[in-house]
Short mmCIF file of C-alpha atoms in Angstrom, two decimals:
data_model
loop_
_atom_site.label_atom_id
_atom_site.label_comp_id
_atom_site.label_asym_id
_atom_site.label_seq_id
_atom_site.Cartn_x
_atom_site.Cartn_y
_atom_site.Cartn_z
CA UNK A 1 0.00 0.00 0.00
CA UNK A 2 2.93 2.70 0.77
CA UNK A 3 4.80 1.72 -2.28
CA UNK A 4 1.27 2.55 -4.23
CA UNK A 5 1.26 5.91 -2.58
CA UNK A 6 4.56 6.76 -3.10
CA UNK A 7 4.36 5.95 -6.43
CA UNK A 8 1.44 8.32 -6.60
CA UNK A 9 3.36 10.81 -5.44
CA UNK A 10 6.35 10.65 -7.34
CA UNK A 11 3.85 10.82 -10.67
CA UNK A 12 1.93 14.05 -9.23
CA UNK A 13 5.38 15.44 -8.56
CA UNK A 14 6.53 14.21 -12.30
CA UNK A 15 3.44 15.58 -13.83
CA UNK A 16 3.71 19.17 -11.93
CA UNK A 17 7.41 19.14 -12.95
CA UNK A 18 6.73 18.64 -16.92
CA UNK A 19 3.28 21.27 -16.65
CA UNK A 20 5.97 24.05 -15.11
CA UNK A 21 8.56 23.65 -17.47
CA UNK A 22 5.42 24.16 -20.34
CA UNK A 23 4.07 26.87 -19.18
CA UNK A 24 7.24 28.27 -18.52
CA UNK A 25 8.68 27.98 -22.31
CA UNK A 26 5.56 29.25 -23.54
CA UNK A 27 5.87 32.32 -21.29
CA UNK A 28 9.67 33.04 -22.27
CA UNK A 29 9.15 31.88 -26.12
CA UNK A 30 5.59 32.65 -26.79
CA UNK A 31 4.40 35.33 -24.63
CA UNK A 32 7.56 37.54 -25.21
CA UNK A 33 7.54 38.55 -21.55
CA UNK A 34 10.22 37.00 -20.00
CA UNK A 35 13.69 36.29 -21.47
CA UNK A 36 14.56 37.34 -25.18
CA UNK A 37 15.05 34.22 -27.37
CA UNK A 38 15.43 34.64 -30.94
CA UNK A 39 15.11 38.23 -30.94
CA UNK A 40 17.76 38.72 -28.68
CA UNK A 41 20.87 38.69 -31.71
CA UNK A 42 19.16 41.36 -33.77
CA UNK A 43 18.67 43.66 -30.59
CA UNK A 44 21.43 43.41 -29.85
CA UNK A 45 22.83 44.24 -33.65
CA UNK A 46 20.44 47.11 -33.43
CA UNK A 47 21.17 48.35 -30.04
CA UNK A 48 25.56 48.66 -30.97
CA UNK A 49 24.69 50.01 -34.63
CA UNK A 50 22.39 53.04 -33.00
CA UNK A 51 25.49 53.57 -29.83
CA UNK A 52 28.22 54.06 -32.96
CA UNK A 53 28.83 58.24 -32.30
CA UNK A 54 29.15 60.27 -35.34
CA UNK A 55 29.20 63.55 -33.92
CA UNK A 56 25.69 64.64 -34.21
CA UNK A 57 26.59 64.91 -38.44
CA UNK A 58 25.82 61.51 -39.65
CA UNK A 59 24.85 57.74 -38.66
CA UNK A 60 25.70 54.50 -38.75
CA UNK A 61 23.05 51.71 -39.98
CA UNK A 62 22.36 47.98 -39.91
CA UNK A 63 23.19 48.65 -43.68
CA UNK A 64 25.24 50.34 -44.04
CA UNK A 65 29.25 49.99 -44.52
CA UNK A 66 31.00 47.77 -42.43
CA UNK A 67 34.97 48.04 -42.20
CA UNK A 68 37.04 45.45 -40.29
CA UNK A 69 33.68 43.92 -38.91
CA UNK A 70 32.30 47.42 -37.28
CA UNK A 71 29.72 49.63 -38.60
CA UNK A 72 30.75 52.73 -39.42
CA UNK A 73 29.56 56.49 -39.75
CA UNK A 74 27.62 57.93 -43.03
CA UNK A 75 28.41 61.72 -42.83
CA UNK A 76 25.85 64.21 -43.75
CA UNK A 77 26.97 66.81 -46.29
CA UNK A 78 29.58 69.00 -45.20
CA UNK A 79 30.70 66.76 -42.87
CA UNK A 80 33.34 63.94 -43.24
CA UNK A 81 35.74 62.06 -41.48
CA UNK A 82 35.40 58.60 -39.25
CA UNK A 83 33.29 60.26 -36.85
CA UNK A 84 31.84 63.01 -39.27
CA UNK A 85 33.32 65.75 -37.34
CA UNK A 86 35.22 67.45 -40.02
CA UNK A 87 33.37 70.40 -41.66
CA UNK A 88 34.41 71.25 -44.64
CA UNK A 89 33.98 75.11 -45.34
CA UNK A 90 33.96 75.38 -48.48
CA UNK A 91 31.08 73.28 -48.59
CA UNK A 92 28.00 74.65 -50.87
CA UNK A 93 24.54 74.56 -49.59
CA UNK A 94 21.92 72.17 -52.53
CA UNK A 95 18.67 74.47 -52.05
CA UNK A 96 17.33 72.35 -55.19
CA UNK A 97 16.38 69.35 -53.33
CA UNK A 98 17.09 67.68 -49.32
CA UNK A 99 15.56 65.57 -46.45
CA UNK A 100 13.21 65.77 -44.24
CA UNK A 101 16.18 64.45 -41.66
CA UNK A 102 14.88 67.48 -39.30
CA UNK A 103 13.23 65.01 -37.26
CA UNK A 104 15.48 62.35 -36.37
CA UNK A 105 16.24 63.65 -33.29
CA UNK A 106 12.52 63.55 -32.84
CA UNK A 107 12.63 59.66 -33.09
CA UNK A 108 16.24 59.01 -31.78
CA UNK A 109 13.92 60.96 -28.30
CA UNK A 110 11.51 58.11 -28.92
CA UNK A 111 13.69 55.02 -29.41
CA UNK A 112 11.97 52.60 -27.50
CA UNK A 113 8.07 53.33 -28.87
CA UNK A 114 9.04 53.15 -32.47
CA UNK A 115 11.54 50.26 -32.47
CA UNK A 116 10.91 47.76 -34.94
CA UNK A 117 12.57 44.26 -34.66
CA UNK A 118 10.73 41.62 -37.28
CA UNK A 119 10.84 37.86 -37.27
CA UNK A 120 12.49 36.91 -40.60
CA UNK A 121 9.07 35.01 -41.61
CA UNK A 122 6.66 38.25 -40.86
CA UNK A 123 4.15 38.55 -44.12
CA UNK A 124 5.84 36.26 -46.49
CA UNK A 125 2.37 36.17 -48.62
CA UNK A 126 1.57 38.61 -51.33
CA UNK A 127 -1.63 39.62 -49.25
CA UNK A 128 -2.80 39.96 -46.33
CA UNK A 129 -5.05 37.22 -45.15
CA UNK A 130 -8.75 38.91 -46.38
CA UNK A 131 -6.67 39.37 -49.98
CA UNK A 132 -6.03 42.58 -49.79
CA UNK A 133 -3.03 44.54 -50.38
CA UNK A 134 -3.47 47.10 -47.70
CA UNK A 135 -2.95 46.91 -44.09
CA UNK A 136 -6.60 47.20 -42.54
CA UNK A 137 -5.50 48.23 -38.96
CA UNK A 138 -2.82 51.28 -41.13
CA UNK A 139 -5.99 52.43 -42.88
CA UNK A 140 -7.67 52.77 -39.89
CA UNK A 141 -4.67 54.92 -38.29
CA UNK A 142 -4.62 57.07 -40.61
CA UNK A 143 -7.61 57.86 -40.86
CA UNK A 144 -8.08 58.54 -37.35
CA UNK A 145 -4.08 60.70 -37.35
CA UNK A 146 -6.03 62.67 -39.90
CA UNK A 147 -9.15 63.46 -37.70
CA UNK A 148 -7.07 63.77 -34.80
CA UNK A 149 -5.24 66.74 -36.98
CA UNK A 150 -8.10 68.27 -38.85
CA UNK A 151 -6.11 68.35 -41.96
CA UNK A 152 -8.56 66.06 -44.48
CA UNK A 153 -11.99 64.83 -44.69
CA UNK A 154 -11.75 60.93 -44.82
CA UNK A 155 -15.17 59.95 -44.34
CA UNK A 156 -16.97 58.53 -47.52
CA UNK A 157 -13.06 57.50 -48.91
CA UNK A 158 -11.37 55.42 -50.39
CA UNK A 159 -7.59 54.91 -49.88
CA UNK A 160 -5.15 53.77 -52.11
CA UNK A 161 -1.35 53.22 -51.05
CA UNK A 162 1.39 53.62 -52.98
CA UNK A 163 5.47 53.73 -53.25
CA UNK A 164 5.28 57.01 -51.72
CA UNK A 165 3.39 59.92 -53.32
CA UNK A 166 5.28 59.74 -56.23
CA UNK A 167 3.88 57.03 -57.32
CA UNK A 168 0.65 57.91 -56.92
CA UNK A 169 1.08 61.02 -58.62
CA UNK A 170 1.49 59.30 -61.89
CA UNK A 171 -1.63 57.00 -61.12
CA UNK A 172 -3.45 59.71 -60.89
CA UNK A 173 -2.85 61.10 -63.93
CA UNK A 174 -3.49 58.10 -65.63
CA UNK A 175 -7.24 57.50 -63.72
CA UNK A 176 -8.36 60.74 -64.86
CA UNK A 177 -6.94 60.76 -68.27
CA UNK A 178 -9.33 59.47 -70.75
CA UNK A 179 -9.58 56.58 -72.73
CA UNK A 180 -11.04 57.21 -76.15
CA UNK A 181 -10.20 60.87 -76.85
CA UNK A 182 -8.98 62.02 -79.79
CA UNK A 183 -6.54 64.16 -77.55
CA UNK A 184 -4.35 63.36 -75.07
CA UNK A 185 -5.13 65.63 -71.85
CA UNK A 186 -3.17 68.36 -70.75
CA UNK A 187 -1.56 67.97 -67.49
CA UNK A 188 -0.68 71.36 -65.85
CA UNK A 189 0.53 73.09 -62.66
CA UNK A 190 0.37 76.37 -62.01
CA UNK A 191 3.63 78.20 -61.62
CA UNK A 192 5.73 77.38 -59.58
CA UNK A 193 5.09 74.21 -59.30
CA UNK A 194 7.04 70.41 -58.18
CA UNK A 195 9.62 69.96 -60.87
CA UNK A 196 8.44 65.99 -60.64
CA UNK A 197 5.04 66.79 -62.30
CA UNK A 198 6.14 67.43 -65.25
CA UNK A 199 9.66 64.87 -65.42
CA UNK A 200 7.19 62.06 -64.40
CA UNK A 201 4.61 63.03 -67.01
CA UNK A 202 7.43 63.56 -69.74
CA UNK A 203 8.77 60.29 -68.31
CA UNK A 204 5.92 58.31 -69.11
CA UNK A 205 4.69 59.53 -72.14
CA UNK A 206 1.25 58.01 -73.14
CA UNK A 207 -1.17 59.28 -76.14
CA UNK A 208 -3.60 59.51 -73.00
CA UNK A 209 -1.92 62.65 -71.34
CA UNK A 210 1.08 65.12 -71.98
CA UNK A 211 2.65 67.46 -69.82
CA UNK A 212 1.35 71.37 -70.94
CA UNK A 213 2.71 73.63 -68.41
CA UNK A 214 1.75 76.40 -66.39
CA UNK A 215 -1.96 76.44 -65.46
CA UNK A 216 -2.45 79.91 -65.61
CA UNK A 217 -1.95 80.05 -69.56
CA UNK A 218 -4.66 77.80 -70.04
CA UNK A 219 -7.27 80.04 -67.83
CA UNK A 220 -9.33 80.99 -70.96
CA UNK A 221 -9.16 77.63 -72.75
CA UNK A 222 -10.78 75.30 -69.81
CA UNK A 223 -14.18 75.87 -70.82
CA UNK A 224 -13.34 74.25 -73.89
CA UNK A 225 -13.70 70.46 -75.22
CA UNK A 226 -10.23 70.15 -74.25
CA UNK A 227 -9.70 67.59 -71.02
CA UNK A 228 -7.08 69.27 -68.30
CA UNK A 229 -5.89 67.54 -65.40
CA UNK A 230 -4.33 70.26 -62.98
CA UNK A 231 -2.04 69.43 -60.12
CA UNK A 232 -3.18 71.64 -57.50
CA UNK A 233 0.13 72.03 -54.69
CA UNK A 234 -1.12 73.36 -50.89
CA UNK A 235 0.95 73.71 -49.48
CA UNK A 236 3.01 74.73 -53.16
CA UNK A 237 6.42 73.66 -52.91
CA UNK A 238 8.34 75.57 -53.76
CA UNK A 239 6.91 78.86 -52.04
CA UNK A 240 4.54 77.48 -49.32
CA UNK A 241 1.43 79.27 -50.54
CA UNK A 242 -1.79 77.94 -49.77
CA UNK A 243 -3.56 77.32 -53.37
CA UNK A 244 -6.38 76.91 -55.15
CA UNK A 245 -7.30 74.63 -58.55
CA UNK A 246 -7.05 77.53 -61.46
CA UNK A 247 -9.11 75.92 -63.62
CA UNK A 248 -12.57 74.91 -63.78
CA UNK A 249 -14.96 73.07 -66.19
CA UNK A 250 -17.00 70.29 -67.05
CA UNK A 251 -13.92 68.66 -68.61
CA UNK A 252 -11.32 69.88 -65.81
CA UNK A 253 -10.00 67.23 -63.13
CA UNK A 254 -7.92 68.44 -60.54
CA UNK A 255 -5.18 66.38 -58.26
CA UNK A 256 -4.59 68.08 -54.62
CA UNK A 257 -0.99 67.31 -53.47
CA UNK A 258 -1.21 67.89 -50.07
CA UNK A 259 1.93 66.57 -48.77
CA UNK A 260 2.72 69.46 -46.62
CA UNK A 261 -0.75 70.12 -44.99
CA UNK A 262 0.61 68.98 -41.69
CA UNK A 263 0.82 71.62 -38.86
CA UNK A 264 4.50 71.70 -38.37
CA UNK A 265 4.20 73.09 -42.03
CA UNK A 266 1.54 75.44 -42.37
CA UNK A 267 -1.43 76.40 -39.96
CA UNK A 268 -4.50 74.04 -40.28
CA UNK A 269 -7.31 76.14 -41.54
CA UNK A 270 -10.20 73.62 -42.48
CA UNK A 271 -10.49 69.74 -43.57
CA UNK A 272 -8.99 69.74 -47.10
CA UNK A 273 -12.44 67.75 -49.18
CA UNK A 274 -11.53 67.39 -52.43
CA UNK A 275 -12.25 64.43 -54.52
CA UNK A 276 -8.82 63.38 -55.36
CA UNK A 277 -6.05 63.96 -52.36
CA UNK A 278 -2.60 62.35 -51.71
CA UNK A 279 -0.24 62.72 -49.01
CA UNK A 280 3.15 61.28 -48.38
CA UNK A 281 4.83 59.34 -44.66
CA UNK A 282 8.14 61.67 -45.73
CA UNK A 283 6.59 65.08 -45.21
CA UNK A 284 4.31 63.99 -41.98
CA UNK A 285 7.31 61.95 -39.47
CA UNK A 286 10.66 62.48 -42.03
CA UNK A 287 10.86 58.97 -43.21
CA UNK A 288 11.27 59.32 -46.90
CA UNK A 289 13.54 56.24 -46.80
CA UNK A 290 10.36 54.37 -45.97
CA UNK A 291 8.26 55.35 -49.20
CA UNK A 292 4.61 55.29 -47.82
CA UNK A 293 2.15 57.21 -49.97
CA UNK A 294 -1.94 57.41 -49.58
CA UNK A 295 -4.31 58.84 -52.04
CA UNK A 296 -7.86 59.62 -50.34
CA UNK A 297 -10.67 58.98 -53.04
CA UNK A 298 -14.19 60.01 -53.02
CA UNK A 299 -15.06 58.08 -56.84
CA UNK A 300 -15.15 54.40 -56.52
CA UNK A 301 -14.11 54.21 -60.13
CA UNK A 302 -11.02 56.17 -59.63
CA UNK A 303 -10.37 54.46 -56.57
CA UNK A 304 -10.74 51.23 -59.00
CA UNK A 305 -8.30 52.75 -61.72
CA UNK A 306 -5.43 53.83 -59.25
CA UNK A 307 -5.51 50.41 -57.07
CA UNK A 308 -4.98 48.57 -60.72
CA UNK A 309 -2.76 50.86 -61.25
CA UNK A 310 -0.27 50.02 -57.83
CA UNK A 311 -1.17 46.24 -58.06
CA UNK A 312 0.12 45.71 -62.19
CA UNK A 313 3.09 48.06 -61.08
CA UNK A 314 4.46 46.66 -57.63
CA UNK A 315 2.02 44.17 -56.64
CA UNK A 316 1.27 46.41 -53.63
CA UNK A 317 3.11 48.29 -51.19
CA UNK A 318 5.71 46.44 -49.39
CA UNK A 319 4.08 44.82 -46.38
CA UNK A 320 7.50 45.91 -44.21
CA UNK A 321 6.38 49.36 -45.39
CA UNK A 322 3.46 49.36 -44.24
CA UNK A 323 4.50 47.45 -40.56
CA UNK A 324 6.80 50.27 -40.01
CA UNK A 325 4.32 52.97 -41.05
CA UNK A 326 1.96 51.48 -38.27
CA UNK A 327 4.58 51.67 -36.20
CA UNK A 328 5.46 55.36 -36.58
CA UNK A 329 1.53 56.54 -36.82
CA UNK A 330 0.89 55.04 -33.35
CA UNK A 331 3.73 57.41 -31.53
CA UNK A 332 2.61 60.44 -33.60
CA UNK A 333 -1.10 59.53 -32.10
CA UNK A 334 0.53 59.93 -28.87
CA UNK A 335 -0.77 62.48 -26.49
CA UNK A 336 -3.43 63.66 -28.83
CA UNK A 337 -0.58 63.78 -31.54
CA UNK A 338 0.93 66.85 -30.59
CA UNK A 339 4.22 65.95 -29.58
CA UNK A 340 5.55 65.05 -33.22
CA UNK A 341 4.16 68.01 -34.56
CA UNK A 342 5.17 70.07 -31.50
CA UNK A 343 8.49 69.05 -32.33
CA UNK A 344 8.59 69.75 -36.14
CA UNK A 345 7.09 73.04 -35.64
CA UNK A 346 9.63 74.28 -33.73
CA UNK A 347 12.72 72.97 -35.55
CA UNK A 348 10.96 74.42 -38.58
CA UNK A 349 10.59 77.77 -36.97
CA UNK A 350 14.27 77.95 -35.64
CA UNK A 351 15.53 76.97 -39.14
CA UNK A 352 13.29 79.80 -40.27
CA UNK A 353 14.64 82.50 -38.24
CA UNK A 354 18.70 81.46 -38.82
CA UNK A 355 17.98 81.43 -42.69
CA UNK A 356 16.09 84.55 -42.68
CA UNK A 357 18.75 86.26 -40.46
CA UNK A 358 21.50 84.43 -42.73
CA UNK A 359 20.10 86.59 -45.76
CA UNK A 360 19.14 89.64 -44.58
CA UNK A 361 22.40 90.73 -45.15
CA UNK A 362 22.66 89.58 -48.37
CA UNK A 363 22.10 91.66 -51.88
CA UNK A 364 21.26 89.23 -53.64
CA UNK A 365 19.06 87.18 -52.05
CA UNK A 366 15.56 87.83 -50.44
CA UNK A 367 12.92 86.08 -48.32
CA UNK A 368 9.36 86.07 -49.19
CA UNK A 369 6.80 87.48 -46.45
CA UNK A 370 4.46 85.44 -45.70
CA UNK A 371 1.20 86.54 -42.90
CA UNK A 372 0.91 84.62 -40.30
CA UNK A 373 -2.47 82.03 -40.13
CA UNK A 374 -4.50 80.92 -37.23
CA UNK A 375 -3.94 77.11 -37.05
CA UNK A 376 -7.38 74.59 -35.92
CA UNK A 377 -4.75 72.22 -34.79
CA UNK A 378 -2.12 74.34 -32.35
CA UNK A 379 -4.86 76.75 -31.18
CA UNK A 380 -2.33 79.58 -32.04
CA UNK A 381 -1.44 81.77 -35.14
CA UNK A 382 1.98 81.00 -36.89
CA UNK A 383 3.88 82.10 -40.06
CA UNK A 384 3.84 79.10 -42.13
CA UNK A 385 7.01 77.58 -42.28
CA UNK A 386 8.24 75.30 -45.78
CA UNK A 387 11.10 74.37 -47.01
CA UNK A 388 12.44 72.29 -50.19
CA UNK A 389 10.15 69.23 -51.20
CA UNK A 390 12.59 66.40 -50.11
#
């Protein structure tokens, strides 16, 4: 009889033994609690990469070049040497083009909330598991960062995303341009306008559209048979003005780039509600790197025509894309999402003021004025601040 119980016990004891050491992997390995496992390496890859000091002037990446097994520093212009701490003085200034790298400190300030680290088989599909190409939970986000903001009507939308807005500028033009006519449409901008409308236009040439030029020359002609698509900037890069479509007309269809409606660009004055707008990731948290685009589409068939048009050309935007978008649009939601553009505003500003001061004493060169605006978003009034479309 006692060899029966101790038997017993020894197979209670057993069984509790095996049930703790299960639970116990699936808390370290499966609830990702307790100790790192496989995510542990890259981490720790990530962790020495970000500590490599370049002097405030450059960075070193997971990527980037690695010389007798260390990472080492990619100097921002001007700047050179192993640590990037050489300036060179006779360095001239690009005012043609740049990036929106005003931020980084922004994120380097936010590390931890907008880390990343992806298991190597993380949306290996082509889809997503309802088919579709589009993240359902980043639609939602950004939807809700843009009535958090104030800065576009999505309700009754569609959204398209694309390899950045760039991408979905040329879409665009090819939704609205007809099929049948016996003349291509003219695509125009008024002046001045984003070099890129009219290289990507030339670019692609098609007996459906061709690049015409400045809007304004066309003013008397819209009323006309003749089919326009107009690229309407606000804010216009390359002067920050807040504008309007030129033309108008039965036969007039009008694409609002609003890339830099975000309030640490201009003040917020109303929803934009157009049929046809497209913003870009780059402009709203600096990661042009990242290529995120989003068209917002009140006609289902042009919603149909641009989607078509993203899924023959890339199949969809890269589903690492849009995990790292998600990513970023949850920290700028953060504290009603003021901090980001708390942050932007203000490095904006300061740029502002040393540029402005830099050319005041110069003969050659002038700022424009522009009046301050009252902003929905800040609660405040503001001179809008833009610089170069990156």
């Amino acid at each position: 009889m006692a060899k029966i119980q101790i038997s017993i016990y020894v197979g209670c004891l057993a069984c509790s033994v095996i049930l703790n050491v299960l639970l116990l992997s699936n808390y370290v390995y499966v609830g990702g609690k307790g100790e790192l496992s496989w995510s542990r390496r890259a981490a720790e890859e990530a962790e020495a990469v970000a500590a490599v000091s370049c002097s405030g002037h450059g960075r070193a990446y997971l990527d980037g070049l690695v010389v007798d097994g260390s990472p080492v520093c990619e100097c921002n212009s001007c700047f050179g040497g192993p640590d990037c701490s050489q300036f060179a003085p006779d360095c001239v200034a690009d005012a043609d083009s740049g990036d929106p790298l005003f931020l980084e400190p922004f994120w380097i300030q936010n590390a931890a909330s907008s880390a990343m680290l992806v298991a190597g088989w993380h949306r290996m599909s082509y889809t997503f598991t309802n088919k579709s190409l589009i993240s359902r939970l980043l639609e939602d986000h950004i939807r809700k960062l843009h009535s958090t903001v104030g800065n576009a009507v999505t309700q009754g939308r569609f959204i398209v995303f694309g390899a950045g807005s760039t991408q979905l500028l040329n879409a665009a033009v090819l939704a609205l341009s007809p099929d049948n006519s016996s003349a291509p449409a003219k695509v125009v901008a008024s002046f001045p306008f984003y070099p890129v409308y009219q290289l990507q236009t030339d670019f692609f040439r098609s007996v459906n559209f061709q690049f015409q030029g400045d809007a304004s020359l066309w003013k008397n002609k819209s009323d006309s048979t003749l089919n326009f698509i107009e690229f309407v900037t606000s804010p216009n890069n390359p002067d920050g003005q807040l504008k309007k479509a030129v033309l108008q007309g039965p036969h007039v269809k009008t694409i609002h780039d609003h890339a830099y409606y975000w309030p640490h660009f201009t003040a917020i004055q109303a929803p934009a509600d157009e049929d046809l707008m497209i913003f870009t990731l780059s402009k709203l948290t600096g990661h042009a790197g990242t290529r995120l685009g989003w068209a917002l589409i009140k006609d289902e068939a042009l919603y149909q025509r641009m989607s078509i048009y993203v899924k023959m050309n890339i199949l969809g935007v890269s589903k690492d894309t849009q995990l790292r978008a998600l990513k970023l649009l949850k920290v700028a939601l953060e504290g009603s999402g003021k901090e980001i553009f708390e942050f932007g505003y203000t490095a904006m500003k300061e740029r502002w003021e040393r540029l402005s001061n830099a050319l005041s004493e110069s003969k050659r060169f002038s700022i424009q004025e522009i009046a301050p605006q009252y902003c929905t978003f800040s609660k405040q009034s503001g001179v809008l601040l833009q610089l170069m479309h990156g």
